[in-house]
């Protein structure tokens, strides 16, 4: 398809968000407590789906929510018991709800729901209510009719720091299994678990060593009559899985095509049998289905919570393709050769024939299990290496969540605090979301794939500097081209001023904002952070005549001004040529000099200033999302339409979910 046709298709803006991003009045922030912000996301493009697709998304959404109890129970064996108490108190307590103790109790309940249990979702540490135990006891007593002994026992689980202190222990000096509260093991030691799986693998003589099944992925290890054995999650959570199957069955009946129907039915087969070979077969069918517009994630997927890294938590997600954004990455990919040919690098480092990577963008309609409410904004599945190699994988970015993050970020005060003037803030409001996404696309679809190694030079020649140079190369490629008039010509940006939003953000972040995540006195060690510092500091240092940057001080605070964006673009191009040369020629020494001089050290005085300015802003370090609700419009038994509404009350959603899990 020609670029022109794509441009025409793009300008249709089917289901796109408001053209003027700054005037989007939807309220994205719903709640703020402890270290958490609860946001809302909007399901843009919903009205463009056919009724059949809407039904399909709806059934997959119900399937994504039906396993909610599983993740609570997996995180810790006490969680469902505590959750039931919290839900009862919150829905039934009739006493004073204005006092400080009630407020503290509510914060605990919200944190508990947010983390899907009693341990912090990120740090894995147990957290505690700030209201006194006696007060909590009174709440239980007045709503639950538990006797004194049962109340004492429950409160001990909640308040005693010695009971289940860590969900996941990473202290390799101790037994990882017995020191982790995660509910994957019961009455067994790390040694026993390891021996159990070693024996299991040894006994499986018919196994294909090239295509191993994921032993232990979906089971709990227990001791029965003194013998170590495992219970499949599909047996352990039969009640919830029955509900998941019910909704998947309905989804299969309105599938978009045979391939999609086949993998949904295969997933049902896995849930019925718990057979890991079937799980692999399902993943192959799912990975190979790249045609369907509606898609989902549902199953025991990620192993981050298991101290031994093999058992998976349950998660669910329903989504559909974001056509407009997917077109954007298609346009970029189809012009890959033009970008390569016009790159400011030396001709001998250019690829004669280059192909862009096409990534898919999706709109999520429902989050469930381990994806709710804290969720990733990108997905790359399946996890099995041999399936990825032989059958491919799906790499997607979740557009509507990125948008919600962007909109919420506009209001947290960071720009107002660190940006030089209204001009920069207004530009960020108007263009920031578009340029953010475009920069990521240019980096991922073209940046990493551009350029070539000189004959005989190996990819790994830069050793420990490989990652940072590689990230710098991809970032510089995207920075250079986002400022190219070609972006407007291809319809990827609205005008030639838009790129300035990206440049300003990049420099302020590289020089100041990103240091907030580093402890005072420490240096940059992570490759992406090093690369941003490298690019920023090199450009400031190479602005010999002071024509591009101005460092200003106002009320004792430091600000950066960019005076000439066009000249800054030329600097990005110059550094790109330099970095490409380092990579193509494998110059370890040159990489070392560049990275050590510009990408590692942090200006101590500025670092301290940034941290103290951030502290006053009280920005929540963690975020999560409220799910939208579906409104089914029926005529008798026939579904006529499905509409979406956006709740604002986190507590209400939690009580609603609790209600539906009892049915
Ligand atoms: Zn990268």
XYZ file of C-alpha atoms in Angstrom, residues 182-549:
368
model
C 3.204 -16.580 48.792
C 0.756 -19.489 48.690
C 2.571 -21.716 46.194
C 4.014 -24.088 48.780
C 2.708 -25.650 51.983
C 4.755 -27.598 54.516
C 7.735 -28.100 52.199
C 11.290 -26.719 52.096
C 13.172 -25.257 49.146
C 15.341 -28.392 48.945
C 12.296 -30.660 48.838
C 10.702 -28.590 46.064
C 13.876 -28.550 44.007
C 14.360 -32.281 44.388
C 10.727 -32.923 43.494
C 11.020 -31.111 40.155
C 14.451 -32.529 39.357
C 13.006 -36.051 39.819
C 9.947 -35.188 37.759
C 12.056 -33.965 34.833
C 14.386 -36.954 35.047
C 11.417 -39.333 34.979
C 9.908 -37.677 31.890
C 11.949 -39.705 29.393
C 9.650 -39.005 26.457
C 10.127 -35.226 26.734
C 11.436 -33.157 23.826
C 14.499 -31.301 25.179
C 14.042 -28.556 22.558
C 10.457 -27.946 23.586
C 10.186 -28.363 27.351
C 6.811 -28.000 29.068
C 6.732 -25.480 31.919
C 7.013 -27.892 34.867
C 5.432 -26.502 38.020
C 3.908 -23.497 36.273
C 0.358 -24.069 37.447
C 0.366 -26.055 40.687
C 0.876 -25.813 44.429
C 3.474 -28.058 46.074
C 2.277 -29.746 49.291
C 3.058 -32.693 51.509
C 0.587 -35.547 51.702
C 1.248 -38.379 54.183
C 4.864 -37.211 54.375
C 5.267 -37.295 50.592
C 5.915 -34.224 48.434
C 3.369 -33.811 45.668
C 1.619 -31.065 43.675
C -1.995 -29.983 43.319
C -2.848 -28.325 39.994
C -4.295 -24.804 40.254
C -7.093 -26.016 38.003
C -8.121 -28.366 40.835
C -7.359 -25.965 43.668
C -9.376 -23.177 42.070
C -12.020 -25.326 40.384
C -14.848 -23.070 41.548
C -13.421 -19.908 39.994
C -12.236 -21.740 36.909
C -15.721 -23.044 36.277
C -16.851 -19.428 35.992
C -13.944 -18.536 33.729
C -14.844 -21.474 31.463
C -18.494 -20.377 31.405
C -17.538 -16.952 30.004
C -14.884 -18.303 27.646
C -17.474 -20.696 26.242
C -19.762 -17.768 25.502
C -16.838 -15.879 23.937
C -16.057 -18.830 21.652
C -19.607 -18.692 20.294
C -19.148 -15.119 19.032
C -15.488 -15.437 17.964
C -14.409 -13.317 14.990
C -12.928 -16.249 13.071
C -12.017 -19.938 13.311
C -8.463 -19.325 14.488
C -9.680 -17.266 17.423
C -12.387 -19.780 18.269
C -9.773 -22.542 18.205
C -7.504 -20.935 20.805
C -10.365 -20.013 23.109
C -11.555 -23.642 23.040
C -7.988 -24.848 23.588
C -7.728 -22.619 26.664
C -10.948 -24.142 27.996
C -9.408 -27.576 27.440
C -6.387 -26.538 29.500
C -8.591 -25.261 32.318
C -10.487 -28.581 32.310
C -7.395 -30.797 32.314
C -4.583 -28.697 33.812
C -2.334 -30.356 31.236
C 0.810 -28.301 30.537
C 1.222 -29.693 27.032
C -2.267 -28.355 26.259
C -1.160 -25.020 27.721
C 1.697 -24.913 25.179
C -0.659 -25.873 22.355
C -2.958 -23.063 23.408
C -0.105 -20.533 23.450
C 0.960 -21.535 19.955
C -2.568 -21.006 18.595
C -2.854 -17.703 20.448
C 0.539 -16.383 19.278
C -0.198 -17.280 15.677
C -3.551 -15.492 15.639
C -2.494 -12.014 14.514
C -5.590 -11.309 12.416
C -8.278 -10.982 15.089
C -9.114 -7.476 16.225
C -10.383 -8.513 19.633
C -7.877 -10.258 21.869
C -7.286 -11.246 25.489
C -4.896 -12.608 28.073
C -6.240 -15.235 30.460
C -4.349 -17.783 32.505
C -1.431 -18.530 34.808
C 1.193 -16.345 33.127
C 3.848 -14.407 35.067
C 6.230 -15.976 37.586
C 7.565 -12.852 39.346
C 5.897 -13.691 42.659
C 7.448 -17.148 43.025
C 10.796 -17.082 44.866
C 11.860 -20.023 42.672
C 10.580 -18.328 39.500
C 8.405 -21.129 38.134
C 4.860 -20.771 39.483
C 2.557 -18.308 37.782
C -0.030 -15.946 39.152
C -3.409 -15.748 37.466
C -4.229 -12.743 35.276
C -6.826 -11.645 32.771
C -7.298 -8.843 30.284
C -9.669 -8.076 27.393
C -8.754 -5.720 24.570
C -9.170 -4.749 20.935
C -6.877 -3.286 18.320
C -6.361 0.491 18.230
C -6.570 0.950 14.480
C -5.343 4.539 14.302
C -2.277 3.950 16.439
C -1.473 0.673 14.729
C -1.563 2.559 11.426
C 1.011 4.940 12.827
C 3.517 2.159 13.355
C 2.635 0.757 9.917
C 3.378 4.105 8.240
C 6.725 4.302 10.003
C 7.640 0.730 9.072
C 6.690 1.188 5.441
C 8.951 4.232 5.146
C 11.847 2.494 6.871
C 14.152 2.731 3.841
C 13.591 6.488 3.425
C 14.610 7.062 7.058
C 17.674 4.882 6.684
C 18.780 6.651 3.503
C 18.395 10.139 5.007
C 20.008 9.362 8.340
C 22.846 11.741 9.333
C 25.250 8.817 9.837
C 28.166 7.888 7.556
C 26.993 6.093 4.379
C 29.138 3.056 5.038
C 27.193 2.383 8.271
C 23.789 2.482 6.555
C 21.780 -0.631 5.732
C 21.192 -1.062 2.002
C 17.920 -2.803 2.705
C 16.051 -2.185 5.954
C 12.692 -3.400 7.252
C 10.787 -1.790 10.106
C 9.165 -3.813 12.875
C 5.389 -3.548 13.023
C 4.020 -3.330 16.527
C 0.351 -3.450 17.470
C -1.402 -0.932 19.678
C -4.421 -2.014 21.698
C -7.236 -0.532 23.749
C -7.864 -2.427 26.943
C -11.489 -2.852 28.035
C -11.030 -4.781 31.282
C -8.232 -5.686 33.672
C -8.358 -8.703 35.967
C -6.354 -10.841 38.400
C -2.726 -9.842 38.702
C -3.277 -7.079 36.074
C -5.836 -5.286 38.229
C -5.590 -2.560 39.308
C -1.800 -2.158 38.857
C -1.032 -3.121 35.288
C 1.743 -3.049 32.690
C 1.346 -0.680 29.706
C 2.984 -3.090 27.303
C 2.586 -6.826 26.805
C 4.947 -9.272 25.184
C 3.692 -12.877 25.283
C 3.857 -15.873 25.375
C 6.710 -16.353 27.836
C 7.922 -19.730 26.596
C 11.184 -19.178 24.698
C 10.823 -22.037 22.259
C 7.280 -20.993 21.336
C 8.480 -17.434 20.736
C 11.238 -18.699 18.499
C 9.183 -21.174 16.500
C 5.751 -19.531 16.444
C 6.304 -15.843 17.184
C 4.987 -13.595 19.910
C 2.722 -10.601 20.279
C 4.185 -7.270 21.298
C 1.646 -4.599 22.093
C 1.391 -1.207 23.747
C -1.786 -0.344 25.617
C -2.789 3.026 24.225
C -5.641 4.023 26.473
C -3.662 3.339 29.655
C -0.731 5.371 28.331
C -3.151 8.165 27.614
C -4.604 8.044 31.140
C -1.088 8.138 32.612
C -0.285 11.115 30.423
C -3.414 13.012 31.415
C -2.959 12.252 35.115
C 0.690 13.330 34.790
C -0.404 16.718 33.476
C -2.073 17.391 36.801
C 0.457 16.197 39.350
C 2.338 19.504 39.342
C 5.693 18.204 38.053
C 5.662 20.375 34.922
C 4.463 23.406 36.843
C 7.376 22.915 39.204
C 10.179 22.145 36.747
C 9.261 23.682 33.388
C 10.597 27.174 32.668
C 7.378 28.879 31.540
C 3.776 28.517 30.479
C 4.905 28.164 26.895
C 6.589 24.801 27.580
C 3.644 23.562 29.675
C 1.092 24.527 27.021
C 3.143 22.806 24.359
C 3.296 19.645 26.478
C -0.469 19.718 26.947
C -1.098 20.161 23.264
C 1.426 17.740 21.772
C 2.973 15.723 24.602
C 0.916 12.568 24.234
C 1.378 12.346 20.461
C 5.109 12.999 20.583
C 5.612 10.534 23.473
C 4.052 7.709 21.488
C 5.737 8.657 18.244
C 9.109 8.757 19.917
C 8.578 5.250 21.301
C 7.489 4.008 17.862
C 10.502 5.523 16.100
C 12.792 4.057 18.765
C 11.247 0.554 18.625
C 10.132 0.192 15.000
C 13.196 1.786 13.351
C 15.886 2.977 15.782
C 17.197 -0.382 17.003
C 17.026 -1.916 13.531
C 18.835 0.853 11.676
C 22.545 0.947 10.749
C 24.955 -1.921 10.188
C 28.142 -3.337 11.656
C 31.364 -3.096 9.658
C 32.523 -6.410 8.247
C 34.089 -8.592 10.909
C 32.911 -6.510 13.889
C 30.820 -8.460 16.373
C 27.625 -7.229 18.081
C 29.054 -7.766 21.548
C 32.255 -5.774 20.995
C 31.182 -2.973 23.337
C 30.707 -5.409 26.230
C 29.383 -3.626 29.354
C 28.726 -0.458 27.317
C 26.687 -2.287 24.684
C 23.219 -1.626 26.168
C 23.687 2.040 26.908
C 25.180 2.759 23.461
C 22.415 0.758 21.809
C 19.685 2.630 23.706
C 21.362 5.970 22.954
C 21.482 5.079 19.272
C 17.760 4.236 19.150
C 16.834 7.341 21.174
C 18.954 9.641 19.011
C 17.445 8.170 15.869
C 13.959 8.928 17.197
C 14.897 12.405 18.458
C 16.505 13.343 15.164
C 13.545 12.206 13.077
C 10.737 13.452 15.279
C 11.976 16.942 14.385
C 11.987 16.182 10.646
C 9.328 17.892 8.457
C 8.728 14.376 7.068
C 6.681 13.666 10.236
C 4.110 16.286 9.251
C 4.198 15.181 5.627
C 3.359 11.589 6.652
C 0.548 12.819 8.899
C 2.268 11.601 12.061
C 2.421 15.048 13.676
C -0.017 17.948 13.232
C 2.585 20.677 12.636
C 6.300 21.504 12.719
C 6.177 22.910 16.263
C 5.051 19.649 17.899
C 8.509 18.077 18.199
C 9.608 20.844 20.567
C 7.409 19.299 23.281
C 9.408 16.086 22.962
C 12.810 17.831 22.995
C 12.049 19.907 26.055
C 10.719 16.935 28.000
C 13.718 14.841 27.044
C 16.281 17.396 28.201
C 14.541 18.332 31.477
C 14.076 14.651 32.264
C 17.634 13.684 31.339
C 19.197 16.492 33.351
C 16.816 16.756 36.310
C 13.619 14.708 36.689
C 15.053 11.227 36.298
C 17.506 11.822 39.151
C 14.550 11.742 41.559
C 14.541 7.934 41.290
C 18.208 7.736 42.369
C 19.361 7.820 46.000
C 21.453 10.878 46.955
C 25.121 10.114 46.449
C 24.488 7.294 43.947
C 25.211 7.357 40.209
C 23.231 6.179 37.191
C 23.647 2.437 36.682
C 20.614 1.454 34.568
C 21.168 1.564 30.773
C 18.112 3.649 29.819
C 18.817 6.254 32.472
C 22.499 6.373 31.529
C 21.616 6.871 27.883
C 19.289 9.797 28.646
C 21.921 11.437 30.822
C 24.573 10.829 28.171
C 22.565 12.483 25.399
C 21.473 15.436 27.545
C 24.873 16.188 29.075
C 26.725 15.764 25.791
C 24.402 18.234 24.052
C 24.714 20.821 26.829
C 28.481 20.396 26.791
C 28.675 20.728 23.009
C 26.631 23.931 22.877
C 29.911 25.880 22.662
C 28.483 29.314 21.969
C 25.559 28.998 24.354
C 23.100 29.364 21.457
C 20.900 26.405 22.409
C 20.586 26.148 26.186
